[in-house]
Coordinates of C-alpha atoms and ligand atoms in Angstrom, one line a residue:
M1 CA -21.4 25.6 -3.0
S2 CA -21.5 22.1 -3.9
S3 CA -18.7 19.9 -3.4
T4 CA -18.1 16.9 -5.7
L5 CA -15.9 15.3 -2.8
F6 CA -18.8 14.9 -0.9
T7 CA -21.1 13.2 -3.5
P8 CA -21.6 9.4 -3.4
T9 CA -19.8 7.1 -5.9
Q10 CA -19.2 3.5 -6.8
L11 CA -15.9 1.6 -6.5
G12 CA -16.5 -1.5 -8.4
G13 CA -19.5 -3.2 -6.7
L14 CA -19.0 -1.0 -3.6
S15 CA -21.3 2.0 -2.9
L16 CA -19.3 4.7 -1.3
K17 CA -21.1 7.7 0.6
N18 CA -18.5 10.1 -0.6
R19 CA -15.0 10.4 -2.6
I20 CA -13.1 10.9 0.5
V21 CA -10.5 8.3 1.2
M22 CA -8.6 7.8 4.4
A23 CA -5.1 7.1 3.3
P24 CA -3.2 4.2 5.0
L25 CA -1.4 5.6 8.2
T26 CA 0.9 3.5 10.1
R27 CA 0.2 4.2 13.8
S28 CA 2.4 1.3 15.4
R29 CA -0.3 0.4 18.1
A30 CA -0.9 -3.4 17.3
I31 CA 0.9 -4.9 20.3
G32 CA 2.2 -8.4 19.3
N33 CA 1.1 -7.4 15.8
L34 CA -2.4 -7.9 16.5
P35 CA -5.2 -5.6 15.9
N36 CA -6.8 -4.4 19.1
A37 CA -9.8 -2.5 20.6
L38 CA -8.1 0.8 20.4
M39 CA -7.5 0.3 16.7
A40 CA -11.2 -0.8 16.3
Q41 CA -12.3 2.4 18.0
Y42 CA -9.9 4.7 16.0
Y43 CA -11.0 3.2 12.6
R44 CA -14.9 3.5 13.7
L45 CA -14.4 7.0 14.6
R46 CA -13.1 7.6 11.0
A47 CA -16.0 5.7 9.2
D48 CA -17.3 9.1 7.6
A49 CA -14.8 8.4 4.9
G50 CA -16.2 6.9 1.8
L51 CA -13.5 4.4 2.1
I52 CA -10.9 3.6 4.7
I53 CA -7.4 2.0 3.8
T54 CA -6.0 0.7 6.9
E55 CA -2.5 1.2 8.0
G56 CA 0.1 -1.1 6.4
T57 CA -0.5 -4.6 7.4
S58 CA 2.1 -7.5 6.8
P59 CA 1.0 -10.6 4.9
S60 CA 3.9 -12.4 6.2
P61 CA 6.0 -12.8 9.6
N62 CA 9.0 -11.7 7.2
G63 CA 7.2 -8.3 6.5
L64 CA 6.7 -7.2 10.1
G65 CA 9.6 -5.0 9.9
Y66 CA 8.5 -2.2 12.2
A67 CA 7.5 -2.2 15.8
R68 CA 4.0 -2.9 16.5
I69 CA 2.6 -2.9 13.0
P70 CA -0.4 -5.6 12.7
G71 CA -0.2 -8.7 10.6
L72 CA -2.8 -10.5 8.6
F73 CA -1.6 -14.3 8.3
D74 CA -3.0 -16.1 11.3
K75 CA -6.2 -16.7 13.1
A76 CA -5.7 -14.4 16.0
Q77 CA -5.1 -11.4 13.4
V78 CA -8.2 -12.3 11.5
R79 CA -10.1 -12.2 14.9
G80 CA -8.6 -8.8 15.6
W81 CA -9.4 -7.4 12.2
R82 CA -13.0 -8.7 12.4
R83 CA -13.5 -6.5 15.3
V84 CA -12.3 -3.6 13.3
T85 CA -14.4 -4.2 10.2
D86 CA -17.5 -5.0 12.1
D87 CA -17.2 -1.6 13.9
V88 CA -16.6 0.3 10.6
H89 CA -19.5 -1.4 8.8
Q90 CA -21.9 -0.7 11.7
A91 CA -21.0 2.9 11.6
G92 CA -21.8 3.0 7.6
G93 CA -18.2 2.8 6.6
R94 CA -16.1 0.8 3.8
I95 CA -12.7 -0.6 4.6
F96 CA -9.8 -2.1 2.6
V97 CA -6.6 -3.5 4.3
Q98 CA -3.3 -2.4 2.9
L99 CA -1.0 -5.2 2.6
M100 CA 2.6 -4.1 3.1
H101 CA 5.4 -6.3 3.4
T102 CA 8.4 -4.2 4.8
G103 CA 11.1 -6.2 3.0
R104 CA 14.7 -4.7 3.6
V105 CA 12.9 -1.9 5.7
S106 CA 13.0 -4.1 8.7
H107 CA 14.8 -4.7 11.7
P108 CA 15.1 -8.2 13.5
A109 CA 14.6 -6.8 16.8
N110 CA 11.0 -5.9 15.6
M111 CA 10.2 -9.2 14.2
P112 CA 8.9 -12.6 15.7
A113 CA 11.3 -15.5 16.1
G114 CA 12.1 -17.3 13.0
A115 CA 11.4 -14.2 10.5
S116 CA 14.1 -13.0 8.2
V117 CA 14.9 -9.5 6.7
M118 CA 14.8 -10.4 3.0
A119 CA 14.7 -8.2 -0.3
P120 CA 15.5 -8.6 -4.0
S121 CA 19.3 -7.7 -3.3
A122 CA 21.4 -7.8 -0.3
V123 CA 21.7 -3.9 -0.3
A124 CA 20.8 -2.2 3.1
A125 CA 18.5 0.7 3.0
Q126 CA 20.3 3.9 4.1
G127 CA 19.5 5.3 7.7
E128 CA 18.0 4.1 10.7
M129 CA 14.9 2.9 12.0
W130 CA 13.2 2.5 15.5
T131 CA 13.2 -0.8 17.6
D132 CA 11.6 -1.0 20.9
A133 CA 14.4 -3.0 22.4
D134 CA 17.3 -0.8 21.3
G135 CA 16.1 2.4 20.2
M136 CA 17.2 3.7 16.5
Q137 CA 19.3 1.0 14.7
P138 CA 20.9 1.1 11.4
H139 CA 18.9 -0.7 8.6
P140 CA 20.5 -4.2 8.4
A141 CA 21.6 -5.9 5.1
P142 CA 18.8 -8.1 4.0
R143 CA 19.2 -11.6 2.8
E144 CA 18.9 -11.8 -1.1
M145 CA 15.6 -13.6 -2.0
S146 CA 15.9 -17.0 -3.6
E147 CA 13.4 -18.2 -6.2
A148 CA 11.6 -20.1 -3.4
D149 CA 11.5 -16.8 -1.1
I150 CA 9.9 -15.1 -3.9
A151 CA 7.4 -17.8 -4.6
Q152 CA 6.6 -17.8 -0.9
A153 CA 6.1 -14.0 -0.8
I154 CA 3.7 -14.1 -3.7
A155 CA 1.8 -16.8 -2.1
E156 CA 1.5 -15.2 1.3
Y157 CA 0.1 -12.0 -0.3
A158 CA -2.8 -14.3 -1.9
A159 CA -3.2 -16.1 1.3
S160 CA -3.6 -13.0 3.3
A161 CA -6.1 -11.5 0.7
K162 CA -8.2 -14.5 1.5
L163 CA -7.8 -14.0 5.2
A164 CA -8.9 -10.5 4.7
M165 CA -12.2 -11.7 3.3
Q166 CA -12.6 -14.0 6.2
A167 CA -11.9 -10.8 8.3
G168 CA -14.9 -9.0 6.8
F169 CA -12.7 -6.4 4.5
D170 CA -14.3 -4.9 1.5
G171 CA -10.9 -5.2 -0.4
V172 CA -7.3 -5.2 -0.3
E173 CA -4.8 -2.6 -1.4
L174 CA -1.4 -3.9 -2.4
H175 CA 1.4 -1.5 -1.1
A176 CA 3.7 -1.3 -4.1
A177 CA 4.9 2.3 -2.9
N178 CA 7.4 4.0 -0.6
G179 CA 10.2 1.5 -0.8
Y180 CA 8.6 -1.7 0.7
L181 CA 9.1 -5.1 -0.8
I182 CA 7.0 -4.6 -4.1
D183 CA 8.7 -1.2 -4.8
Q184 CA 12.0 -2.8 -3.7
F185 CA 11.7 -4.9 -6.9
L186 CA 10.6 -2.0 -8.9
N187 CA 13.5 0.3 -8.2
T188 CA 17.3 -0.1 -9.2
A189 CA 18.5 1.2 -6.0
S190 CA 17.3 -2.0 -4.1
N191 CA 17.0 -4.5 -7.1
Q192 CA 20.4 -5.2 -8.7
R193 CA 19.5 -8.8 -9.5
K194 CA 20.8 -10.4 -12.8
D195 CA 18.0 -13.1 -13.0
R196 CA 14.4 -12.8 -14.2
W197 CA 13.4 -10.6 -11.5
G198 CA 15.9 -7.8 -12.0
G199 CA 17.4 -5.7 -14.8
S200 CA 14.9 -4.8 -17.4
I201 CA 11.6 -3.1 -17.0
E202 CA 9.7 -6.3 -17.8
N203 CA 11.8 -8.1 -15.1
R204 CA 11.6 -5.5 -12.4
I205 CA 7.8 -5.1 -12.8
R206 CA 7.4 -9.0 -12.5
F207 CA 7.1 -9.3 -8.9
A208 CA 4.4 -6.5 -8.8
V209 CA 2.5 -8.3 -11.6
E210 CA 2.8 -11.7 -10.1
V211 CA 1.7 -10.5 -6.6
A212 CA -1.3 -8.8 -8.1
E213 CA -2.2 -11.9 -10.4
A214 CA -2.0 -14.2 -7.5
T215 CA -4.1 -11.7 -5.4
V216 CA -6.8 -11.3 -8.0
A217 CA -7.0 -15.2 -8.5
A218 CA -7.6 -15.3 -4.8
I219 CA -10.3 -12.8 -4.2
G220 CA -11.3 -11.3 -7.5
A221 CA -10.0 -8.2 -9.3
E222 CA -13.0 -6.1 -8.2
R223 CA -11.5 -6.2 -4.7
V224 CA -7.8 -5.4 -5.4
G225 CA -6.2 -2.1 -5.8
M226 CA -2.5 -1.1 -5.9
R227 CA -0.5 2.0 -4.3
I228 CA 2.5 3.2 -6.3
S229 CA 4.8 6.0 -5.7
P230 CA 6.8 7.0 -9.1
Y231 CA 9.8 9.2 -8.3
G232 CA 9.5 8.4 -4.6
V233 CA 12.6 8.8 -2.5
F234 CA 11.4 7.4 0.6
N235 CA 13.4 4.5 2.2
G236 CA 16.3 4.9 0.2
Q237 CA 14.5 4.7 -3.3
V238 CA 16.2 6.7 -6.3
P239 CA 14.4 7.8 -9.3
D240 CA 16.1 6.5 -12.7
A241 CA 15.7 7.3 -16.5
E242 CA 13.3 4.5 -17.2
M243 CA 10.8 5.4 -14.4
D244 CA 8.0 6.8 -16.5
E245 CA 8.3 3.7 -19.0
L246 CA 8.3 1.3 -16.1
Y247 CA 5.2 2.6 -14.5
L248 CA 3.3 2.8 -18.0
R249 CA 4.2 -0.8 -18.6
L250 CA 3.0 -1.8 -15.1
I251 CA -0.2 -0.1 -15.8
D252 CA -0.7 -2.3 -19.0
E253 CA -0.4 -5.4 -16.9
L254 CA -2.7 -4.3 -14.2
N255 CA -5.1 -3.3 -17.0
A256 CA -4.8 -7.0 -18.3
L257 CA -6.0 -8.2 -14.7
D258 CA -8.8 -5.8 -14.7
L259 CA -7.5 -4.2 -11.2
L260 CA -10.0 -2.2 -9.4
Y261 CA -7.9 0.9 -8.8
I262 CA -4.5 2.6 -8.7
H263 CA -3.6 4.9 -5.8
V264 CA -1.0 7.3 -6.8
V265 CA 1.4 8.7 -4.0
D266 CA 2.8 12.3 -4.6
H267 CA 4.8 13.2 -1.3
S268 CA 5.9 16.7 -2.6
A269 CA 3.8 18.2 0.0
M270 CA 6.1 16.5 2.6
G271 CA 9.3 17.5 0.8
A272 CA 9.6 14.8 -1.6
P273 CA 10.2 15.4 -5.5
E274 CA 7.1 16.4 -7.2
V275 CA 5.5 13.5 -9.6
S276 CA 5.1 15.5 -12.7
P277 CA 1.5 16.4 -13.8
A278 CA 2.3 15.0 -17.2
L279 CA 3.1 11.4 -15.7
K280 CA 0.0 11.6 -13.6
A281 CA -2.1 12.4 -16.6
K282 CA -0.6 9.4 -18.7
L283 CA -1.1 7.0 -15.7
R284 CA -4.7 8.4 -15.5
A285 CA -5.3 8.0 -19.3
R286 CA -3.6 4.4 -19.5
F287 CA -5.4 2.9 -16.8
K288 CA -8.7 1.2 -17.1
G289 CA -9.8 1.3 -13.6
Q290 CA -10.3 4.0 -11.0
Y291 CA -7.7 6.5 -9.7
I292 CA -7.1 7.7 -6.3
L293 CA -5.3 10.8 -5.9
S294 CA -3.2 11.5 -2.8
G295 CA -0.8 13.8 -1.2
G296 CA -1.3 17.2 0.2
Y297 CA -5.0 17.6 -0.5
D298 CA -7.6 19.8 1.0
V299 CA -11.4 20.3 0.2
A300 CA -10.9 23.0 -2.6
R301 CA -7.8 21.3 -4.4
A302 CA -9.6 17.8 -4.1
D303 CA -12.8 19.5 -5.9
A304 CA -10.8 20.9 -8.4
D305 CA -9.0 17.8 -9.2
L306 CA -12.1 15.6 -9.3
D307 CA -13.9 18.3 -11.5
A308 CA -11.1 18.2 -14.0
Q309 CA -11.2 14.3 -14.1
R310 CA -7.7 13.9 -12.7
G311 CA -9.1 11.1 -10.5
D312 CA -12.1 9.6 -9.1
L313 CA -11.4 9.5 -5.3
V314 CA -9.1 11.7 -3.1
A315 CA -7.1 10.3 -0.2
F316 CA -6.1 12.4 2.7
G317 CA -3.5 11.2 5.3
R318 CA -2.2 13.7 8.0
L319 CA -5.7 15.2 8.3
W320 CA -7.2 12.0 9.7
V321 CA -4.4 11.8 12.4
A322 CA -5.6 14.9 14.1
N323 CA -8.3 14.2 16.7
Ligands
FMN1 C1 2.2 8.8 10.4 C2 2.0 8.4 9.0 C3 2.0 7.1 8.6 C4 1.9 6.5 7.3 N1 1.8 5.1 7.0 C5 1.6 4.9 5.6 C6 1.2 3.5 5.5 O1 1.2 2.5 6.3 N2 1.2 3.3 4.1 C7 1.3 4.1 3.0 O2 1.0 3.6 1.9 N3 1.4 5.4 3.2 C8 1.8 5.8 4.6 N4 1.7 7.2 4.9 C9 1.5 8.1 3.8 C10 0.1 8.5 3.6 O3 -0.8 7.7 3.3 C11 0.0 9.7 2.7 O4 0.5 9.4 1.4 C12 0.9 11.0 3.1 O5 0.4 11.3 4.5 C13 0.5 12.2 2.2 O6 -0.8 12.5 2.2 P1 -1.1 13.8 3.2 O7 -0.3 15.1 2.4 O8 -2.5 14.2 2.8 O9 -0.9 13.5 4.5 C14 1.9 7.5 6.2 C15 2.0 9.0 6.4 C16 2.1 9.4 7.8 C17 2.1 10.7 8.0

Protein backbone atom coordinates (compact mmCIF):
# COMPACT_ATOMS: atom_id res chain seq x y z
CA MET A 1 0.00 0.00 0.00
CA SER A 2 1.42 3.38 -0.90
CA SER A 3 1.14 6.21 1.57
CA THR A 4 0.81 9.81 0.43
CA LEU A 5 2.19 10.92 3.80
CA PHE A 6 5.57 9.44 2.91
CA THR A 7 5.86 11.05 -0.53
CA PRO A 8 8.16 14.06 -1.09
CA THR A 9 6.75 17.54 -1.57
CA GLN A 10 7.67 21.22 -1.87
CA LEU A 11 7.01 23.85 0.78
CA GLY A 12 7.72 27.14 -0.99
CA GLY A 13 11.33 26.83 -2.08
CA LEU A 14 12.07 23.89 0.23
CA SER A 15 12.08 20.26 -0.83
CA LEU A 16 10.67 18.05 1.91
CA LYS A 17 11.34 14.31 1.88
CA ASN A 18 7.83 13.55 3.16
CA ARG A 19 4.65 15.33 4.31
CA ILE A 20 5.20 14.58 7.98
CA VAL A 21 5.61 17.62 10.22
CA MET A 22 6.89 17.42 13.78
CA ALA A 23 4.46 19.72 15.62
CA PRO A 24 5.86 22.34 17.98
CA LEU A 25 6.33 20.75 21.41
CA THR A 26 7.49 22.67 24.45
CA ARG A 27 9.93 20.49 26.41
CA SER A 28 11.25 23.00 28.98
CA ARG A 29 14.86 21.85 28.75
CA ALA A 30 16.46 25.18 27.80
CA ILE A 31 18.23 26.03 31.04
CA GLY A 32 18.78 29.81 31.12
CA ASN A 33 16.53 30.03 28.01
CA LEU A 34 19.47 28.78 25.89
CA PRO A 35 19.22 25.94 23.35
CA ASN A 36 21.72 23.27 24.42
CA ALA A 37 23.39 20.00 23.35
CA LEU A 38 20.52 17.85 24.64
CA MET A 39 18.09 19.81 22.49
CA ALA A 40 20.36 19.48 19.43
CA GLN A 41 20.46 15.72 19.94
CA TYR A 42 16.67 15.55 20.45
CA TYR A 43 15.94 17.39 17.21
CA ARG A 44 18.63 15.54 15.26
CA LEU A 45 17.00 12.23 16.22
CA ARG A 46 13.73 13.53 14.72
CA ALA A 47 15.16 14.77 11.40
CA ASP A 48 13.26 12.00 9.54
CA ALA A 49 10.28 14.38 9.58
CA GLY A 50 9.84 16.30 6.33
CA LEU A 51 9.72 19.42 8.49
CA ILE A 52 10.44 20.01 12.18
CA ILE A 53 8.77 22.96 13.86
CA THR A 54 10.60 23.72 17.09
CA GLU A 55 9.08 24.18 20.51
CA GLY A 56 7.67 27.65 21.20
CA THR A 57 10.60 30.09 21.35
CA SER A 58 10.31 33.65 22.59
CA PRO A 59 11.28 36.62 20.44
CA SER A 60 11.49 38.80 23.59
CA PRO A 61 12.48 38.61 27.26
CA ASN A 62 8.84 39.57 27.92
CA GLY A 63 7.66 36.39 26.19
CA LEU A 64 9.69 33.96 28.34
CA GLY A 65 6.72 33.22 30.56
CA TYR A 66 7.33 29.52 31.20
CA ALA A 67 10.26 28.00 33.03
CA ARG A 68 13.15 26.88 30.80
CA ILE A 69 11.71 27.74 27.38
CA PRO A 70 14.22 28.95 24.79
CA GLY A 71 14.56 32.47 23.45
CA LEU A 72 15.74 33.85 20.14
CA PHE A 73 16.69 37.47 20.68
CA ASP A 74 20.41 37.49 21.62
CA LYS A 75 23.74 36.21 20.31
CA ALA A 76 24.11 33.31 22.75
CA GLN A 77 20.67 32.01 21.74
CA VAL A 78 21.61 32.30 18.05
CA ARG A 79 24.77 30.25 18.73
CA GLY A 80 22.75 27.62 20.61
CA TRP A 81 20.17 27.32 17.84
CA ARG A 82 22.93 27.17 15.19
CA ARG A 83 24.07 23.90 16.74
CA VAL A 84 20.50 22.56 16.49
CA THR A 85 19.96 23.60 12.87
CA ASP A 86 23.39 22.32 11.80
CA ASP A 87 22.67 18.93 13.36
CA VAL A 88 19.21 18.68 11.77
CA HIS A 89 20.51 19.73 8.33
CA GLN A 90 23.40 17.25 8.53
CA ALA A 91 20.83 14.55 9.23
CA GLY A 92 18.89 15.62 6.12
CA GLY A 93 16.06 17.45 7.89
CA ARG A 94 14.39 20.85 7.59
CA ILE A 95 13.56 23.05 10.55
CA PHE A 96 11.43 26.12 11.28
CA VAL A 97 11.46 27.91 14.63
CA GLN A 98 8.11 28.62 16.27
CA LEU A 99 8.06 32.18 17.62
CA MET A 100 5.91 32.17 20.76
CA HIS A 101 5.48 35.25 22.93
CA THR A 102 3.64 34.07 26.04
CA GLY A 103 2.02 37.44 26.90
CA ARG A 104 -0.27 36.99 29.91
CA VAL A 105 0.53 33.26 30.19
CA SER A 106 3.69 34.16 32.11
CA HIS A 107 4.95 34.37 35.64
CA PRO A 108 7.61 36.85 36.84
CA ALA A 109 9.33 34.00 38.71
CA ASN A 110 10.09 32.38 35.32
CA MET A 111 11.30 35.55 33.62
CA PRO A 112 14.66 37.33 33.43
CA ALA A 113 15.23 40.54 35.42
CA GLY A 114 13.63 43.54 33.77
CA ALA A 115 11.03 41.55 31.80
CA SER A 116 7.30 42.29 32.19
CA VAL A 117 4.11 40.26 31.99
CA MET A 118 2.10 42.16 29.39
CA ALA A 119 -0.98 41.55 27.30
CA PRO A 120 -3.64 43.43 25.30
CA SER A 121 -5.72 43.96 28.46
CA ALA A 122 -5.05 43.70 32.19
CA VAL A 123 -7.05 40.46 32.49
CA ALA A 124 -5.36 37.49 34.14
CA ALA A 125 -5.69 34.06 32.53
CA GLN A 126 -7.59 31.64 34.76
CA GLY A 127 -5.68 28.95 36.56
CA GLU A 128 -2.10 28.37 37.60
CA MET A 129 1.28 27.74 36.02
CA TRP A 130 4.52 26.08 37.08
CA THR A 131 7.45 28.10 38.44
CA ASP A 132 10.76 26.49 39.37
CA ALA A 133 11.12 28.83 42.36
CA ASP A 134 7.69 28.44 44.01
CA GLY A 135 5.88 25.53 42.32
CA MET A 136 2.35 26.16 41.00
CA GLN A 137 1.30 29.82 41.09
CA PRO A 138 -1.82 31.69 39.90
CA HIS A 139 -1.41 33.57 36.62
CA PRO A 140 -0.69 37.20 37.49
CA ALA A 141 -2.67 40.10 36.05
CA PRO A 142 -0.68 41.36 33.05
CA ARG A 143 0.05 45.01 32.34
CA GLU A 144 -2.09 46.42 29.53
CA MET A 145 0.24 47.04 26.59
CA SER A 146 0.73 50.66 25.53
CA GLU A 147 1.09 51.68 21.88
CA ALA A 148 4.86 51.69 22.46
CA ASP A 149 4.76 48.16 23.96
CA ILE A 150 2.80 46.94 20.92
CA ALA A 151 5.20 48.56 18.45
CA GLN A 152 8.13 47.04 20.35
CA ALA A 153 6.61 43.56 20.38
CA ILE A 154 5.97 43.66 16.62
CA ALA A 155 9.56 44.78 16.03
CA GLU A 156 10.80 41.96 18.29
CA TYR A 157 9.12 39.29 16.13
CA ALA A 158 10.77 40.74 13.01
CA ALA A 159 14.18 41.02 14.68
CA SER A 160 13.89 37.46 15.97
CA ALA A 161 13.02 36.22 12.47
CA LYS A 162 16.23 37.84 11.18
CA LEU A 163 18.19 36.11 13.94
CA ALA A 164 16.47 32.86 12.93
CA MET A 165 18.09 33.21 9.50
CA GLN A 166 21.50 33.77 11.14
CA ALA A 167 20.88 30.69 13.27
CA GLY A 168 20.33 28.61 10.12
CA PHE A 169 16.57 28.03 10.31
CA ASP A 170 14.69 27.32 7.08
CA GLY A 171 11.83 29.57 8.21
CA VAL A 172 9.67 30.71 11.10
CA GLU A 173 6.21 29.83 12.33
CA LEU A 174 4.34 32.65 14.07
CA HIS A 175 2.43 31.16 17.00
CA ALA A 176 -1.00 32.79 16.80
CA ALA A 177 -2.72 29.86 18.53
CA ASN A 178 -3.40 28.40 21.98
CA GLY A 179 -3.88 31.61 23.94
CA TYR A 180 -0.42 33.16 23.60
CA LEU A 181 0.19 36.83 22.77
CA ILE A 182 -1.06 36.98 19.17
CA ASP A 183 -4.13 34.90 20.08
CA GLN A 184 -4.64 37.14 23.13
CA PHE A 185 -5.27 39.99 20.68
CA LEU A 186 -7.62 37.86 18.53
CA ASN A 187 -9.80 36.67 21.41
CA THR A 188 -12.38 38.75 23.30
CA ALA A 189 -11.64 36.87 26.56
CA SER A 190 -8.19 38.48 26.69
CA ASN A 191 -8.67 41.56 24.49
CA GLN A 192 -11.05 44.13 25.92
CA ARG A 193 -9.37 47.16 24.37
CA LYS A 194 -11.40 50.07 23.07
CA ASP A 195 -8.68 51.47 20.79
CA ARG A 196 -7.60 50.37 17.29
CA TRP A 197 -6.24 47.06 18.69
CA GLY A 198 -9.54 45.78 20.13
CA GLY A 199 -13.30 45.54 19.59
CA SER A 200 -14.07 44.98 15.90
CA ILE A 201 -12.70 42.04 13.93
CA GLU A 202 -10.53 44.43 11.94
CA ASN A 203 -9.01 45.75 15.17
CA ARG A 204 -8.52 42.36 16.85
CA ILE A 205 -6.69 40.87 13.84
CA ARG A 206 -4.48 43.97 13.49
CA PHE A 207 -1.69 42.70 15.76
CA ALA A 208 -1.51 39.31 13.99
CA VAL A 209 -1.43 41.02 10.61
CA GLU A 210 1.19 43.58 11.61
CA VAL A 211 3.41 40.88 13.14
CA ALA A 212 3.09 38.85 9.93
CA GLU A 213 3.77 41.91 7.78
CA ALA A 214 6.88 42.89 9.76
CA THR A 215 8.19 39.31 9.71
CA VAL A 216 7.59 38.97 5.98
CA ALA A 217 9.40 42.27 5.41
CA ALA A 218 12.32 40.95 7.48
CA ILE A 219 12.86 37.51 5.90
CA GLY A 220 10.46 37.05 2.96
CA ALA A 221 6.97 35.54 2.74
CA GLU A 222 8.29 32.19 1.47
CA ARG A 223 9.80 31.62 4.92
CA VAL A 224 6.86 32.57 7.13
CA GLY A 225 3.92 30.45 8.29
CA MET A 226 1.31 30.98 11.02
CA ARG A 227 -0.31 28.62 13.51
CA ILE A 228 -3.94 29.36 14.44
CA SER A 229 -6.47 27.71 16.76
CA PRO A 230 -10.05 28.74 15.97
CA TYR A 231 -12.42 27.77 18.81
CA GLY A 232 -9.46 26.91 21.04
CA VAL A 233 -10.07 27.09 24.79
CA PHE A 234 -6.49 26.62 26.06
CA ASN A 235 -5.15 29.30 28.42
CA GLY A 236 -8.58 30.79 29.11
CA GLN A 237 -9.62 31.54 25.53
CA VAL A 238 -13.37 31.64 24.85
CA PRO A 239 -14.98 31.20 21.42
CA ASP A 240 -17.37 33.99 20.38
CA ALA A 241 -20.06 34.39 17.74
CA GLU A 242 -17.72 36.18 15.29
CA MET A 243 -15.03 33.52 15.29
CA ASP A 244 -15.53 32.08 11.77
CA GLU A 245 -15.66 35.57 10.32
CA LEU A 246 -12.55 36.67 12.25
CA TYR A 247 -10.43 33.80 10.92
CA LEU A 248 -11.67 34.23 7.36
CA ARG A 249 -10.76 37.93 7.49
CA LEU A 250 -7.36 37.04 8.90
CA ILE A 251 -6.83 34.61 6.01
CA ASP A 252 -7.60 37.39 3.50
CA GLU A 253 -4.88 39.53 5.09
CA LEU A 254 -2.39 36.65 5.11
CA ASN A 255 -3.17 36.02 1.44
CA ALA A 256 -2.33 39.65 0.68
CA LEU A 257 1.07 39.02 2.28
CA ASP A 258 1.63 35.74 0.34
CA LEU A 259 2.24 33.88 3.58
CA LEU A 260 3.77 30.41 3.07
CA TYR A 261 1.38 28.32 5.16
CA ILE A 262 -1.27 28.19 7.84
CA HIS A 263 -1.12 25.46 10.47
CA VAL A 264 -4.54 24.80 11.94
CA VAL A 265 -4.78 23.39 15.46
CA ASP A 266 -7.65 21.10 16.43
CA HIS A 267 -7.20 19.83 19.97
CA SER A 268 -10.44 17.82 20.09
CA ALA A 269 -8.35 14.64 20.45
CA MET A 270 -7.09 16.22 23.70
CA GLY A 271 -10.60 17.05 24.98
CA ALA A 272 -11.04 20.55 23.46
CA PRO A 273 -14.08 21.55 21.35
CA GLU A 274 -13.84 20.34 17.73
CA VAL A 275 -13.04 22.83 14.96
CA SER A 276 -15.93 22.21 12.57
CA PRO A 277 -15.05 20.46 9.29
CA ALA A 278 -17.02 23.23 7.57
CA LEU A 279 -14.72 25.95 8.96
CA LYS A 280 -11.61 23.93 8.14
CA ALA A 281 -12.86 23.51 4.55
CA LYS A 282 -13.55 27.25 4.30
CA LEU A 283 -10.07 28.14 5.61
CA ARG A 284 -8.51 25.64 3.22
CA ALA A 285 -10.45 27.00 0.24
CA ARG A 286 -9.78 30.63 1.11
CA PHE A 287 -6.04 30.44 1.85
CA LYS A 288 -3.72 30.66 -1.18
CA GLY A 289 -0.69 29.10 0.51
CA GLN A 290 -0.15 25.65 1.96
CA TYR A 291 -2.18 24.10 4.77
CA ILE A 292 -0.82 22.00 7.64
CA LEU A 293 -3.35 19.74 9.34
CA SER A 294 -2.82 18.84 12.99
CA GLY A 295 -4.43 17.20 16.00
CA GLY A 296 -4.97 13.53 16.76
CA TYR A 297 -3.52 12.14 13.51
CA ASP A 298 -2.26 8.66 12.74
CA VAL A 299 -0.97 7.48 9.35
CA ALA A 300 -4.35 6.23 8.09
CA ARG A 301 -6.20 9.44 8.91
CA ALA A 302 -3.33 11.54 7.56
CA ASP A 303 -3.41 9.69 4.23
CA ALA A 304 -7.19 9.99 4.03
CA ASP A 305 -7.09 13.75 4.62
CA LEU A 306 -4.16 14.31 2.24
CA ASP A 307 -5.85 12.24 -0.47
CA ALA A 308 -9.06 14.23 0.02
CA GLN A 309 -6.99 17.43 -0.45
CA ARG A 310 -7.93 18.70 3.02
CA GLY A 311 -4.31 19.77 3.58
CA ASP A 312 -0.79 19.57 2.15
CA LEU A 313 1.17 18.40 5.21
CA VAL A 314 0.21 16.72 8.48
CA ALA A 315 1.66 17.58 11.89
CA PHE A 316 2.03 15.00 14.65
CA GLY A 317 2.62 16.12 18.23
CA ARG A 318 2.57 13.62 21.07
CA LEU A 319 3.83 10.74 18.89
CA TRP A 320 7.19 12.55 18.59
CA VAL A 321 7.57 12.79 22.35
CA ALA A 322 7.75 9.01 22.72
CA ASN A 323 11.33 7.80 22.51
C1 LIG B 1 4.09 18.45 25.70
C2 LIG B 1 3.42 19.32 24.67
C3 LIG B 1 3.98 20.54 24.38
C4 LIG B 1 3.39 21.37 23.39
N1 LIG B 1 3.97 22.56 23.07
C5 LIG B 1 3.49 23.31 22.05
C6 LIG B 1 4.16 24.50 21.63
O1 LIG B 1 5.22 24.89 22.13
N2 LIG B 1 3.59 25.20 20.61
C7 LIG B 1 2.42 24.80 20.00
O2 LIG B 1 1.95 25.46 19.07
N3 LIG B 1 1.78 23.67 20.38
C8 LIG B 1 2.29 22.91 21.38
N4 LIG B 1 1.66 21.74 21.71
C9 LIG B 1 0.52 21.26 20.91
C10 LIG B 1 1.02 20.29 19.80
O3 LIG B 1 1.78 21.00 18.83
C11 LIG B 1 -0.13 19.60 19.05
O4 LIG B 1 -0.98 20.57 18.48
C12 LIG B 1 -0.95 18.71 19.97
O5 LIG B 1 -0.11 17.81 20.68
C13 LIG B 1 -2.01 17.90 19.18
O6 LIG B 1 -1.40 17.06 18.24
P1 LIG B 1 -1.28 15.47 18.53
O7 LIG B 1 -2.72 14.99 18.71
O8 LIG B 1 -0.65 14.92 17.28
O9 LIG B 1 -0.47 15.30 19.75
C14 LIG B 1 2.21 20.93 22.72
C15 LIG B 1 1.66 19.69 23.04
C16 LIG B 1 2.23 18.87 23.99
C17 LIG B 1 1.63 17.53 24.28
